[in-house]
């Protein structure tokens, strides 16, 4: 019937996993369309916590199909580990999990190249998750990559060797890094057996057939729009199109099938890794946000950089994605703040602007803030009108500034801690 999209409007970790898991019961299928195991999507159900990297966040809803689309890059090793976690948790997935044959494979040497490339950059490193994302997408666009469908071909071993040799040649250009290539290769080939045992599909036919049958599909973004390869804070970005445009190329569905674009943002802002972040608070405020928000990477465990919400930045990503509704998460993290700041405009090149400059890396911006009074109260409510007055007004103010409806507010990490308006 249609495809709805849910994606991050900031630099990732907006709480996509939690919200996808919650709204998944309104859909028949949940699909990942880009990224790979650089993602870490946390879902908390009761006292159980799960972190998904490549598997779509619909997997905990027993009647929902989950598709890993062609735009995704997949590491058989981490994928197998994720499946093992689901096995341990008693989650049945075999009949509901489908993988595009056109998704590209992350080889052990892609991870090695990622590490070597970062080591060569010194202090200007991207802060990659070291999952091999950049090198794998480079091989995809360079037309050298290996795809999931290739693992069924008789000459797969030969194809693997050819690509590995190319990588070993490239590695000679980089500083040496510590990496057990032989050990990782052994694990990789063993993990391919698991991958071969799963449902692999021509994702474009599979999803278009489902659309014809009247099914509802949710496309789950990874990373955030500010990490998009074209529109993010280049070069401090990931290597895929994280914006809504990536859904069509990443799943093989037409633009006309897309209905709602649900953008998700924290009530403040975080970033992990290098690169510009105009509203970052490298002070006590930032530390408090990190502590209360438990802002440590779900994939790498690194502390996340924290700061205030940034309206020009959000308006930019709302524009890029064609956002039709917003989900605000982690409102509860602001409970103890006397004063909450909202970045409303930038100063650069001698003028006030609401537009992001060409390159935030070279044009530093000063942010103009507006202060809002905090609410100093717990939020334990599921009714919007029952929120403390200042929390209620903060949401209405964001809605006004962003000129977009805020449809869901998340007030805690657990599945049920949500206000649906
Ligand atoms: P994702 O990558 O967008 O799925 O987000 P992550 O899982 O990497 O990071 C979000 C973190 O915030 C996770 O630890 C979630 O459990 C947690 N979280 C999600 N929503 C809320 C919320 O409303 N309040 C609080 N306190 N934590 C939340
Ligand atoms: P989710 O889906 C936050 C960041 C990395 C680094 C940059 C490039 O959980 O929101 P990469 O490994 O992709 O080459 O790293 O992008 N990054 C993320 N930051 N959340 C993510 O995913 C991220 N995936 C990548 O920290 O700065
Ligand atoms: Mg994450």
Coordinates of C-alpha atoms and ligand atoms in Angstrom, one line a residue:
X1 CA 0.0 0.0 0.0
X2 CA 2.7 2.5 1.1
X3 CA 6.1 3.1 2.6
X4 CA 6.5 5.3 5.7
X5 CA 10.0 6.3 6.6
X6 CA 11.4 6.9 10.1
X7 CA 14.9 8.5 10.2
X8 CA 17.2 10.5 12.4
X9 CA 17.3 14.3 12.0
X10 CA 20.5 14.9 13.9
X11 CA 23.9 13.0 14.1
X12 CA 22.4 9.6 14.9
X13 CA 21.3 7.9 18.1
X14 CA 18.1 9.8 18.3
X15 CA 16.2 6.8 19.6
X16 CA 15.2 5.3 16.3
X17 CA 15.3 1.7 17.6
X18 CA 13.0 2.4 20.4
X19 CA 10.4 4.2 18.3
X20 CA 10.5 1.8 15.3
X21 CA 9.9 -1.1 17.8
X22 CA 6.9 0.9 19.2
X23 CA 5.3 1.9 15.9
X24 CA 6.2 -1.4 14.1
X25 CA 2.8 -2.9 15.0
X26 CA 1.2 -0.5 12.6
X27 CA 3.1 -2.1 9.7
X28 CA 3.6 -5.5 7.9
X29 CA 7.3 -5.0 7.1
X30 CA 10.2 -3.1 8.6
X31 CA 13.2 -2.6 6.3
X32 CA 16.7 -1.2 6.7
X33 CA 17.7 0.7 3.6
X34 CA 21.3 1.9 4.2
X35 CA 24.2 1.8 6.6
X36 CA 25.4 -1.4 8.3
X37 CA 26.8 -2.4 11.7
X38 CA 27.9 1.1 12.4
X39 CA 24.4 1.5 13.6
X40 CA 23.4 0.6 17.2
X41 CA 19.7 0.7 17.8
X42 CA 18.6 0.1 21.4
X43 CA 15.3 -1.5 22.3
X44 CA 14.3 -2.0 25.9
X45 CA 11.3 -4.2 26.6
X46 CA 10.6 -4.7 30.3
X47 CA 13.9 -5.4 32.0
X48 CA 15.5 -6.7 28.7
X49 CA 17.8 -4.6 26.6
X50 CA 18.7 -5.4 23.0
X51 CA 21.0 -3.6 20.6
X52 CA 20.5 -4.2 16.9
X53 CA 23.2 -3.3 14.3
X54 CA 21.9 -4.7 11.0
X55 CA 18.7 -6.4 11.8
X56 CA 15.6 -4.1 11.5
X57 CA 14.0 -3.0 14.8
X58 CA 10.7 -4.7 13.9
X59 CA 12.1 -8.1 14.8
X60 CA 10.6 -8.1 18.3
X61 CA 7.0 -8.0 16.9
X62 CA 6.2 -11.6 16.1
X63 CA 3.9 -11.0 13.1
X64 CA 6.2 -8.6 11.2
X65 CA 8.6 -9.3 8.3
X66 CA 12.0 -7.7 8.5
X67 CA 14.1 -6.9 5.4
X68 CA 17.7 -6.0 5.1
X69 CA 17.7 -3.9 1.9
X70 CA 20.1 -3.6 -1.0
X71 CA 21.4 -0.3 0.3
X72 CA 22.8 -1.9 3.4
X73 CA 26.3 -3.2 3.9
X74 CA 26.4 -6.4 5.8
X75 CA 29.2 -8.0 7.8
X76 CA 28.5 -11.8 8.1
X77 CA 30.4 -11.9 11.4
X78 CA 28.4 -9.3 13.3
X79 CA 25.2 -10.5 11.6
X80 CA 25.7 -14.0 12.9
X81 CA 26.4 -12.6 16.4
X82 CA 23.2 -10.6 16.3
X83 CA 21.2 -13.6 15.3
X84 CA 22.8 -15.6 18.1
X85 CA 21.6 -12.9 20.6
X86 CA 18.1 -13.3 19.2
X87 CA 18.3 -17.1 19.6
X88 CA 19.4 -16.6 23.2
X89 CA 16.5 -14.3 23.8
X90 CA 14.1 -16.9 22.3
X91 CA 13.1 -14.6 19.4
X92 CA 12.0 -16.6 16.3
X93 CA 13.2 -14.8 13.2
X94 CA 14.0 -17.4 10.4
X95 CA 10.6 -17.2 8.8
X96 CA 10.4 -13.4 9.0
X97 CA 13.9 -12.2 8.1
X98 CA 14.8 -11.5 4.4
X99 CA 18.1 -10.2 3.0
X100 CA 18.6 -8.5 -0.3
X101 CA 21.0 -10.4 -2.6
X102 CA 22.2 -7.0 -3.7
X103 CA 23.3 -5.9 -0.2
X104 CA 27.1 -5.5 -0.2
X105 CA 29.4 -7.6 2.0
X106 CA 31.8 -6.1 4.4
X107 CA 35.0 -8.2 4.2
X108 CA 37.6 -8.5 7.0
X109 CA 40.0 -6.4 4.8
X110 CA 37.4 -3.6 4.6
X111 CA 37.6 -3.3 8.4
X112 CA 41.3 -3.4 8.2
X113 CA 41.3 -0.7 5.6
X114 CA 38.9 1.4 7.7
X115 CA 41.3 1.2 10.7
X116 CA 44.4 1.9 8.5
X117 CA 42.7 4.9 6.8
X118 CA 41.8 6.3 10.2
X119 CA 45.3 5.7 11.6
X120 CA 46.7 7.6 8.6
X121 CA 44.5 10.7 9.3
X122 CA 45.9 11.3 12.8
X123 CA 44.0 14.1 14.6
X124 CA 41.7 14.8 11.6
X125 CA 40.3 11.2 11.7
X126 CA 36.6 10.9 11.1
X127 CA 36.0 8.9 14.2
X128 CA 34.6 6.0 12.2
X129 CA 33.1 3.1 14.1
X130 CA 35.8 0.9 12.4
X131 CA 33.1 -1.5 11.0
X132 CA 34.5 -1.2 7.5
X133 CA 31.6 1.0 6.2
X134 CA 33.6 3.5 4.2
X135 CA 35.8 1.0 2.3
X136 CA 32.8 -1.3 1.6
X137 CA 30.8 1.6 0.0
X138 CA 33.9 2.6 -1.9
X139 CA 34.1 -0.8 -3.4
X140 CA 30.4 -0.7 -4.2
X141 CA 30.6 2.6 -6.1
X142 CA 34.0 1.6 -7.5
X143 CA 32.3 -1.5 -8.9
X144 CA 34.5 -4.0 -7.2
X145 CA 32.2 -5.1 -4.3
X146 CA 30.9 -8.5 -3.4
X147 CA 27.2 -8.9 -2.7
X148 CA 25.1 -11.3 -0.7
X149 CA 23.9 -13.0 -3.9
X150 CA 27.6 -13.8 -4.8
X151 CA 28.0 -16.2 -1.9
X152 CA 25.9 -18.7 -3.9
X153 CA 28.1 -18.6 -7.0
X154 CA 30.6 -21.3 -7.8
X155 CA 33.4 -18.7 -8.3
X156 CA 32.8 -16.8 -5.1
X157 CA 36.1 -17.9 -3.5
X158 CA 37.9 -16.5 -6.6
X159 CA 36.0 -13.2 -6.4
X160 CA 36.9 -13.0 -2.7
X161 CA 40.6 -13.6 -3.4
X162 CA 40.7 -10.9 -6.1
X163 CA 39.1 -8.3 -3.9
X164 CA 41.3 -9.3 -0.9
X165 CA 44.4 -9.0 -3.1
X166 CA 43.3 -5.5 -4.2
X167 CA 42.9 -4.5 -0.5
X168 CA 46.3 -5.9 0.5
X169 CA 47.8 -3.7 -2.3
X170 CA 46.0 -0.6 -0.9
X171 CA 47.1 -1.4 2.6
X172 CA 50.7 -1.0 1.6
X173 CA 49.9 2.8 1.4
X174 CA 48.8 3.0 5.0
X175 CA 50.5 2.7 8.4
X176 CA 50.3 -0.8 9.7
X177 CA 47.6 -1.6 12.2
X178 CA 47.1 -4.5 14.6
X179 CA 44.6 -6.9 13.0
X180 CA 44.3 -10.7 13.1
X181 CA 43.4 -11.1 9.4
X182 CA 43.7 -14.9 9.4
X183 CA 41.5 -15.3 12.4
X184 CA 38.9 -12.8 11.1
X185 CA 38.8 -14.5 7.7
X186 CA 38.2 -17.9 9.4
X187 CA 35.2 -16.4 11.3
X188 CA 34.0 -14.7 8.2
X189 CA 33.8 -17.8 6.1
X190 CA 32.2 -19.7 8.9
X191 CA 29.6 -17.0 9.2
X192 CA 28.8 -17.2 5.5
X193 CA 27.2 -20.6 6.2
X194 CA 24.7 -18.9 8.5
X195 CA 24.0 -16.2 5.8
X196 CA 23.4 -19.0 3.2
X197 CA 20.8 -20.6 5.4
X198 CA 18.7 -17.4 5.6
X199 CA 16.0 -16.1 3.1
X200 CA 17.8 -14.1 0.4
X201 CA 15.6 -12.2 -1.9
X202 CA 15.4 -9.8 -4.9
X203 CA 14.4 -7.0 -2.5
X204 CA 12.9 -4.8 -5.2
X205 CA 10.5 -7.5 -6.5
X206 CA 9.7 -8.7 -3.0
X207 CA 8.7 -5.3 -1.6
X208 CA 6.9 -4.1 -4.7
X209 CA 4.8 -7.3 -4.6
X210 CA 4.0 -6.6 -1.0
X211 CA 3.0 -3.1 -1.8
X212 CA 0.6 -4.4 -4.6
X213 CA -0.9 -6.8 -2.0
X214 CA -1.8 -3.7 0.1
X215 CA 1.0 -4.2 2.7
X216 CA 2.4 -1.3 4.8
X217 CA 6.1 -0.9 4.9
X218 CA 8.3 1.0 7.4
X219 CA 11.8 2.1 6.3
X220 CA 14.1 2.4 9.3
X221 CA 16.9 4.9 8.9
X222 CA 20.3 4.4 10.4
X223 CA 22.7 7.1 11.4
X224 CA 21.2 10.6 11.1
X225 CA 20.7 13.2 8.3
X226 CA 23.7 15.2 9.4
X227 CA 25.9 12.2 8.6
X228 CA 24.5 11.9 5.1
X229 CA 27.3 11.5 2.5
X230 CA 26.0 14.4 0.4
X231 CA 24.3 16.7 2.9
X232 CA 26.0 16.0 6.2
X233 CA 29.1 17.7 7.7
X234 CA 31.4 16.3 5.0
X235 CA 33.9 14.7 5.3
X236 CA 32.8 13.9 8.9
X237 CA 29.9 11.8 7.7
X238 CA 29.2 8.2 7.0
X239 CA 29.3 6.8 3.4
X240 CA 25.6 6.3 2.6
X241 CA 22.6 8.5 1.9
X242 CA 20.9 8.6 5.2
X243 CA 18.2 11.0 4.1
X244 CA 14.7 9.9 2.8
X245 CA 16.0 9.9 -0.8
X246 CA 18.1 6.9 0.1
X247 CA 14.9 4.8 0.8
X248 CA 14.1 4.4 -2.9
X249 CA 17.6 3.5 -4.0
X250 CA 18.2 1.4 -0.9
X251 CA 15.0 -0.7 -1.2
X252 CA 14.0 -0.5 -4.9
X253 CA 10.7 1.2 -4.2
X254 CA 9.4 4.1 -6.2
X255 CA 9.2 7.7 -4.7
X256 CA 5.4 7.6 -5.3
X257 CA 5.1 4.8 -2.8
X258 CA 6.3 7.0 0.1
X259 CA 3.7 8.4 2.4
X260 CA 4.8 9.8 5.8
X261 CA 8.4 10.8 6.6
X262 CA 8.8 10.6 10.4
X263 CA 11.8 12.6 11.6
X264 CA 13.2 11.8 15.0
X265 CA 15.2 14.2 17.2
X266 CA 16.4 14.3 20.7
X267 CA 15.1 17.2 22.9
X268 CA 18.8 18.2 22.9
X269 CA 21.5 17.1 20.6
X270 CA 24.5 14.6 20.5
X271 CA 27.2 13.5 18.1
X272 CA 29.8 10.8 18.4
X273 CA 33.1 10.9 16.4
X274 CA 34.8 14.0 14.9
X275 CA 33.4 17.0 13.0
X276 CA 31.5 20.2 13.6
X277 CA 28.7 20.5 16.1
X278 CA 27.6 24.1 16.5
X279 CA 25.5 23.8 19.8
X280 CA 28.0 21.5 21.5
X281 CA 28.5 22.2 25.2
X282 CA 32.1 21.3 26.2
X283 CA 31.3 22.2 29.8
X284 CA 29.3 21.1 32.8
X285 CA 26.1 21.3 30.8
X286 CA 27.4 18.8 28.3
X287 CA 28.6 16.5 31.0
X288 CA 25.3 16.6 32.8
X289 CA 23.4 15.8 29.5
X290 CA 25.9 12.9 28.9
X291 CA 25.4 11.5 32.5
X292 CA 21.6 11.8 32.7
X293 CA 21.1 10.8 29.1
X294 CA 23.6 7.9 29.4
X295 CA 25.2 9.2 26.2
X296 CA 27.6 6.5 25.4
X297 CA 27.7 4.8 21.9
X298 CA 25.5 1.7 21.5
X299 CA 28.1 0.3 19.0
X300 CA 31.4 1.5 20.2
X301 CA 30.8 2.6 23.8
X302 CA 32.4 6.0 23.1
X303 CA 31.2 9.0 25.1
X304 CA 28.8 11.1 22.9
X305 CA 29.4 14.8 22.6
X306 CA 26.4 16.7 23.9
X307 CA 24.8 20.0 23.4
X308 CA 21.5 21.9 23.0
X309 CA 18.9 21.4 20.3
X310 CA 19.7 23.3 17.1
X311 CA 16.7 24.7 15.2
X312 CA 18.5 25.8 11.9
X313 CA 20.1 22.3 11.8
X314 CA 16.7 20.6 12.3
X315 CA 15.0 22.9 9.7
X316 CA 17.7 21.9 7.3
X317 CA 17.1 18.2 7.8
X318 CA 13.3 18.6 7.8
X319 CA 13.7 20.3 4.4
X320 CA 16.0 17.6 3.0
X321 CA 13.8 14.7 4.1
X322 CA 10.4 16.2 3.5
X323 CA 9.5 15.5 7.1
X324 CA 5.7 15.3 7.7
X325 CA 5.8 14.6 11.5
X326 CA 8.4 14.7 14.2
X327 CA 9.2 12.4 17.2
X328 CA 11.0 14.1 20.1
X329 CA 12.9 11.7 22.3
X330 CA 14.6 11.9 25.7
X331 CA 12.5 14.8 27.0
X332 CA 13.0 13.3 30.4
X333 CA 16.8 14.0 30.3
X334 CA 16.0 17.7 30.6
X335 CA 13.9 17.1 33.8
X336 CA 16.5 18.5 36.2
X337 CA 17.6 21.6 34.2
X338 CA 16.6 25.0 35.6
X339 CA 17.2 26.5 32.2
X340 CA 17.0 25.0 28.8
X341 CA 18.6 26.6 25.8
X342 CA 17.5 26.3 22.1
X343 CA 19.8 27.4 19.3
X344 CA 17.7 29.6 17.0
X345 CA 20.1 31.2 14.5
X346 CA 23.8 31.4 13.5
X347 CA 26.2 34.2 13.2
X348 CA 28.8 33.9 10.4
X349 CA 30.3 36.0 7.7
X350 CA 29.2 39.1 9.6
X351 CA 25.5 38.3 9.5
X352 CA 22.7 36.4 11.2
X353 CA 21.5 33.4 9.3
X354 CA 19.2 30.4 9.7
X355 CA 21.0 28.6 6.9
X356 CA 23.9 26.2 7.3
X357 CA 27.0 27.5 5.5
X358 CA 28.5 25.5 2.6
X359 CA 31.0 23.9 5.0
X360 CA 30.6 23.9 8.8
X361 CA 34.1 22.5 9.0
X362 CA 35.7 25.7 7.5
X363 CA 33.0 28.3 8.5
X364 CA 32.7 28.3 12.2
X365 CA 29.3 29.6 13.4
X366 CA 28.3 31.3 16.6
X367 CA 24.9 30.2 17.8
X368 CA 22.2 32.6 19.1
X369 CA 20.2 30.9 21.9
X370 CA 16.8 31.5 23.5
X371 CA 16.3 30.4 27.1
X372 CA 13.3 28.4 28.3
X373 CA 12.4 27.7 31.9
X374 CA 12.8 24.0 33.0
X375 CA 10.1 22.0 34.8
X376 CA 12.1 20.2 37.5
X377 CA 9.7 17.3 37.6
X378 CA 9.5 13.7 36.6
X379 CA 7.4 13.1 33.4
X380 CA 5.7 9.8 34.2
X381 CA 2.7 10.5 32.1
X382 CA 1.3 9.2 28.8
X383 CA -1.1 12.1 28.1
X384 CA 0.4 15.2 26.5
X385 CA -1.9 17.5 28.5
X386 CA -0.7 16.0 31.8
X387 CA 2.9 17.0 31.2
X388 CA 4.4 19.7 33.5
X389 CA 3.4 23.1 32.0
X390 CA 6.9 24.1 31.0
X391 CA 7.6 20.7 29.4
X392 CA 4.3 21.0 27.5
X393 CA 5.2 24.5 26.4
X394 CA 8.8 23.4 25.4
X395 CA 7.2 20.9 22.9
X396 CA 4.7 23.4 21.6
X397 CA 7.6 25.9 21.1
X398 CA 9.7 23.4 19.2
X399 CA 6.7 22.6 17.0
X400 CA 6.3 26.3 16.3
X401 CA 9.9 26.9 15.6
X402 CA 10.1 23.8 13.3
X403 CA 6.7 24.4 11.7
X404 CA 6.1 20.7 11.8
X405 CA 3.7 18.6 13.9
X406 CA 5.3 16.7 16.8
X407 CA 3.3 13.4 16.9
X408 CA 5.2 11.4 19.5
X409 CA 7.2 12.3 22.6
X410 CA 9.5 9.8 24.2
X411 CA 9.9 10.1 28.0
X412 CA 12.1 7.2 28.9
X413 CA 14.1 4.3 27.3
X414 CA 11.4 1.6 27.8
X415 CA 9.0 0.6 25.0
X416 CA 5.9 2.0 26.8
X417 CA 7.4 5.4 27.9
X418 CA 5.8 7.4 25.1
X419 CA 3.2 10.1 24.6
X420 CA 1.3 9.7 21.4
X421 CA -0.6 12.9 20.5
Ligands
LIG1 P1 19.3 4.9 17.8 O1 20.7 4.6 17.2 O2 18.7 6.1 17.1 O3 18.4 3.7 17.7 O4 19.6 5.3 19.3 P2 20.5 4.5 20.3 O5 19.9 3.3 20.7 O6 21.9 4.5 19.8 O7 20.6 5.6 21.5 C1 19.5 6.0 22.1 C2 19.6 5.7 23.6 O8 18.6 6.5 24.3 C3 19.4 4.3 24.0 O9 20.2 4.0 25.1 C4 17.9 4.2 24.3 O10 17.6 3.2 25.2 C5 17.7 5.6 25.0 N1 16.4 6.2 24.9 C6 15.6 6.2 23.8 N2 14.5 7.0 24.1 C7 14.7 7.5 25.3 C8 14.0 8.4 26.1 O11 12.9 9.0 25.7 N3 14.5 8.7 27.3 C9 15.7 8.2 27.8 N4 16.1 8.6 29.0 N5 16.4 7.3 27.0 C10 15.9 7.0 25.8
LIG2 P1 22.9 4.9 14.6 O1 22.1 4.2 13.5 C1 25.9 7.9 15.6 C2 29.4 8.2 13.0 C3 30.7 7.7 13.5 C4 31.6 8.6 12.7 C5 30.9 8.7 11.3 C6 31.5 7.7 10.3 O2 23.1 4.1 15.8 O3 22.3 6.3 14.9 P2 31.3 5.1 9.9 O4 31.6 4.0 10.8 O5 29.9 5.2 9.4 O6 32.3 5.3 8.8 O7 31.5 6.4 10.8 O8 29.6 8.4 11.6 N1 28.3 7.1 13.0 C7 27.3 7.2 13.9 N2 27.0 8.1 14.9 N3 25.0 6.9 15.4 C8 25.2 6.0 14.4 O9 24.3 5.1 14.0 C9 26.4 6.1 13.6 N4 27.0 5.4 12.6 C10 28.1 6.1 12.2 O10 30.8 7.9 14.9 O11 31.6 9.9 13.3
LIG3 MG1 22.6 4.3 17.8

